[in-house]
Amino acid sequence: MLRVVEAAPQVRRRHQYFVWCQGDFQRWLPHKFSVCGSYDRDQRDVVFDLFNSVPVPEDIAERLKNARAPLMTAALQCWRRARYQACRLDLVLLDKTDPAVRILLDMGYQHLLIHGVTRPGRPEELESFFVFGQPQRLYDDPDLLALEMLLPCLHTAYQRVCVTERQMVSARLPMTGTSSPVPYQRVVPITEREREILLWVRDGLSNQQISEKLGISALTVKNHVQKILRKLGAANRAQAVAKAMTMNAFGAMPHGSGEAYY
């Protein structure tokens, strides 16, 4: 727990947040996906993001990031019924006609773990909101206690990420002669072949499996992966995927597997 807390102040970017949640954090709150929401004062709404270490169908990912989708509405209602304490949402009790509920159940998810932070003196106004899911895990009281203890770190780390990313985007928006900002486009330093391999890495395939998909040797795939790690300044495959997500390296590529990470 101390290592989790000590590492939190260094979390400033989305890929750092993802990697932080994959380390010692998993010993306290095991999860394969997390939905993180933060109030955006420009949009005057809570904006959700999805972090997942296993594939999630794209349409389900969009529903998880939609505050007004039935599943997220149910999560918010569950938390409010629990008087803004850490709580469990039992997917079995929800409406199975909702595709998000049905597919998550089919994938082995039974409980979602939920907590959030409201504005001081304004319990109806969210500052941040978190949902965690782990297949085949029935979250119990120790999980709820762990989430209660980690919530301050989660809240401050994710708020810092949102502020940092927003400031970086604003700083990189050049102005035109009409004073209208031109959207900043990140330069992705990897080649199309490396991007293609990174897509398969994102979907959890081994070097051997990728080589069979692309008709090249496993050694060639390994060399490509090593180049990707160097170019992105990543220590491992998970960090490379997280950094590529932050750079929108997958945005212009077709999804060969039909799955998506966010």
XYZ file of C-alpha atoms in Angstrom:
262
model
C 0.000 0.000 0.000
C 2.845 2.395 0.826
C 4.404 1.822 -2.609
C 1.068 2.608 -4.266
C 0.708 5.840 -2.310
C 4.330 6.910 -2.838
C 4.098 6.376 -6.614
C 0.836 8.328 -7.017
C 2.361 11.873 -7.132
C 4.446 10.899 -10.191
C 1.299 9.999 -12.171
C 0.613 12.837 -14.609
C -0.251 11.241 -17.961
C -2.787 8.612 -19.058
C -0.144 5.985 -19.784
C 1.440 6.582 -16.360
C -1.962 6.178 -14.710
C -2.538 2.920 -16.585
C 0.864 1.511 -15.594
C 0.402 2.642 -11.963
C -2.870 0.722 -11.782
C -1.203 -2.429 -13.158
C 1.473 -2.659 -10.457
C 1.091 -3.038 -6.686
C -2.331 -1.435 -7.049
C -3.606 -4.754 -8.446
C -2.785 -6.509 -5.177
C -5.348 -4.319 -3.446
C -7.901 -3.846 -6.216
C -7.624 -6.579 -8.865
C -9.273 -5.499 -12.107
C -9.097 -5.962 -15.858
C -10.846 -2.732 -16.689
C -11.583 0.523 -14.937
C -13.865 3.381 -15.886
C -12.666 6.739 -14.580
C -14.748 9.885 -14.646
C -13.797 13.482 -13.934
C -15.899 16.637 -14.041
C -14.887 18.766 -17.027
C -15.729 22.413 -16.411
C -15.455 23.247 -20.110
C -18.066 20.633 -21.015
C -19.950 21.096 -17.745
C -20.312 17.364 -17.404
C -18.517 14.295 -16.080
C -16.328 12.821 -18.834
C -15.516 9.117 -18.578
C -12.497 7.211 -19.852
C -11.859 3.467 -20.061
C -8.589 1.730 -19.145
C -8.481 -1.984 -19.900
C -5.790 -4.658 -19.952
C -7.979 -7.166 -21.824
C -10.013 -6.575 -25.003
C -13.432 -4.986 -24.588
C -15.794 -4.827 -27.607
C -15.824 -1.318 -29.026
C -19.579 -0.789 -28.668
C -19.426 -1.896 -25.019
C -16.455 0.407 -24.416
C -18.530 3.317 -25.712
C -21.387 2.419 -23.358
C -18.978 2.247 -20.413
C -17.767 5.759 -21.243
C -21.288 7.159 -21.581
C -22.557 8.633 -18.305
C -26.143 8.339 -19.534
C -25.945 4.722 -20.713
C -28.101 2.330 -18.630
C -25.139 0.518 -17.046
C -23.368 3.699 -15.913
C -26.667 5.164 -14.722
C -27.193 2.012 -12.642
C -23.670 2.343 -11.222
C -24.275 5.942 -10.168
C -27.649 5.055 -8.623
C -26.100 2.126 -6.731
C -23.426 4.407 -5.281
C -25.970 7.018 -4.224
C -28.131 4.364 -2.562
C -24.993 3.330 -0.661
C -24.780 6.943 0.582
C -21.634 7.672 -1.404
C -19.632 4.825 0.112
C -17.704 2.141 -1.788
C -20.202 -0.429 -3.060
C -20.740 -3.414 -5.348
C -23.024 -3.489 -8.371
C -24.372 -6.985 -9.033
C -24.689 -7.335 -12.803
C -26.947 -10.383 -12.435
C -29.656 -8.142 -10.980
C -29.588 -5.666 -13.879
C -31.665 -5.627 -17.066
C -30.223 -8.279 -19.413
C -31.647 -6.464 -22.450
C -28.848 -3.923 -22.022
C -26.077 -5.210 -24.361
C -23.349 -3.953 -22.000
C -24.752 -5.982 -19.093
C -25.332 -9.088 -21.198
C -21.876 -9.108 -22.785
C -20.049 -8.379 -19.525
C -21.881 -11.309 -17.926
C -20.905 -13.503 -20.877
C -17.279 -12.405 -20.373
C -17.404 -13.587 -16.740
C -17.957 -10.265 -14.967
C -20.424 -10.539 -12.071
C -19.663 -7.595 -9.785
C -18.479 -4.065 -10.458
C -16.748 -2.141 -7.678
C -17.779 1.524 -7.443
C -16.749 4.688 -5.615
C -16.407 8.396 -6.238
C -15.863 11.894 -4.879
C -18.420 14.707 -4.770
C -17.943 18.432 -4.390
C -17.786 19.594 -0.755
C -21.301 20.316 0.486
C -22.799 19.306 -2.885
C -23.303 15.518 -2.867
C -25.160 15.550 -6.189
C -22.202 17.089 -8.039
C -19.476 14.614 -8.979
C -15.796 15.462 -8.987
C -14.640 11.959 -9.904
C -16.103 8.484 -10.266
C -14.476 5.050 -10.562
C -15.748 1.629 -11.644
C -13.625 -1.542 -11.538
C -14.327 -4.954 -13.044
C -12.573 -8.337 -12.812
C -13.898 -11.518 -14.465
C -14.840 -14.356 -12.126
C -14.339 -12.166 -9.034
C -17.031 -11.521 -6.487
C -15.819 -8.375 -4.781
C -16.147 -8.663 -0.999
C -15.811 -6.458 2.080
C -11.981 -6.314 2.034
C -12.193 -5.037 -1.558
C -14.603 -2.321 -0.450
C -12.249 -1.353 2.377
C -9.275 -1.246 -0.011
C -11.196 1.048 -2.357
C -12.125 3.340 0.543
C -8.456 3.595 1.522
C -7.199 4.126 -2.026
C -9.883 6.591 -3.126
C -7.921 9.748 -2.126
C -4.933 8.549 -4.199
C -7.161 7.570 -7.115
C -8.951 10.890 -7.078
C -5.860 13.101 -6.901
C -3.882 11.015 -9.413
C -6.662 10.974 -12.002
C -7.483 14.663 -11.496
C -3.805 15.455 -12.044
C -3.821 13.396 -15.253
C -6.877 15.244 -16.569
C -5.431 18.677 -15.763
C -2.021 17.837 -17.253
C -3.462 16.394 -20.478
C -5.827 19.353 -20.881
C -2.979 21.855 -20.385
C -0.763 20.032 -22.887
C -3.482 20.062 -25.539
C -4.140 23.779 -24.952
C -0.443 24.616 -25.171
C -0.125 22.757 -28.463
C -3.044 24.425 -30.253
C -1.497 26.901 -32.734
C -3.621 29.909 -33.639
C -4.667 30.771 -37.195
C -5.101 34.283 -38.591
C -8.793 34.116 -37.665
C -7.882 33.326 -34.035
C -9.427 29.855 -34.412
C -7.307 27.076 -32.930
C -5.992 24.396 -35.267
C -6.245 20.966 -33.616
C -2.864 19.654 -32.644
C -1.872 16.358 -34.259
C 0.587 14.207 -32.336
C 3.438 12.819 -34.407
C 3.522 9.049 -34.016
C 7.155 7.897 -34.415
C 6.391 4.281 -35.375
C 5.996 2.821 -38.860
C 2.799 1.334 -40.260
C 4.166 -2.213 -39.788
C 5.133 -1.433 -36.187
C 1.694 0.043 -35.606
C 0.112 -3.110 -37.006
C 2.174 -5.265 -34.648
C 1.343 -2.975 -31.734
C -2.355 -3.529 -32.444
C -1.859 -7.267 -31.964
C 0.250 -6.646 -28.848
C -2.621 -4.531 -27.553
C -4.960 -7.481 -28.050
C -2.709 -9.736 -25.947
C -1.135 -11.868 -28.692
C 2.309 -13.412 -28.208
C 5.172 -12.932 -30.677
C 4.491 -16.388 -32.104
C 0.784 -15.652 -32.574
C 1.547 -12.313 -34.241
C 4.038 -13.975 -36.581
C 1.346 -16.437 -37.668
C -1.092 -13.589 -38.284
C 1.377 -11.609 -40.406
C 3.255 -14.469 -42.075
C 6.646 -13.448 -40.695
C 9.017 -15.081 -38.215
C 8.607 -14.740 -34.451
C 12.166 -13.324 -34.313
C 11.185 -10.558 -36.747
C 8.189 -9.745 -34.568
C 10.446 -9.656 -31.499
C 12.791 -7.211 -33.249
C 9.845 -4.994 -34.210
C 8.571 -5.023 -30.614
C 12.012 -4.016 -29.305
C 12.113 -1.105 -31.790
C 8.634 -0.023 -30.693
C 9.705 -0.024 -27.029
C 12.756 2.110 -27.842
C 10.836 4.591 -29.998
C 8.081 5.055 -27.428
C 10.456 5.067 -24.453
C 8.509 2.187 -22.911
C 9.859 -0.351 -20.433
C 7.487 -3.151 -21.435
C 4.652 -4.093 -23.777
C 1.881 -2.795 -21.495
C 3.572 0.593 -21.185
C 4.064 0.744 -24.959
C 0.346 0.145 -25.495
C -0.530 2.792 -22.897
C 1.785 5.374 -24.503
C 0.436 4.574 -27.961
C -3.084 5.151 -26.614
C -2.039 8.562 -25.277
C -0.561 9.445 -28.691
C -3.679 8.190 -30.499
C -1.459 5.817 -32.474
C -4.382 3.461 -33.046
C -6.828 6.131 -34.164
C -6.020 6.018 -37.869
C -5.677 2.247 -38.059
C -8.451 -0.245 -38.818
C -9.137 -2.587 -35.930
C -8.017 -5.909 -37.317
C -9.328 -7.897 -34.383
C -12.572 -6.030 -33.912
C -11.547 -5.129 -30.353
C -10.349 -1.830 -28.935
C -8.431 -0.386 -26.006
C -8.943 3.089 -24.719
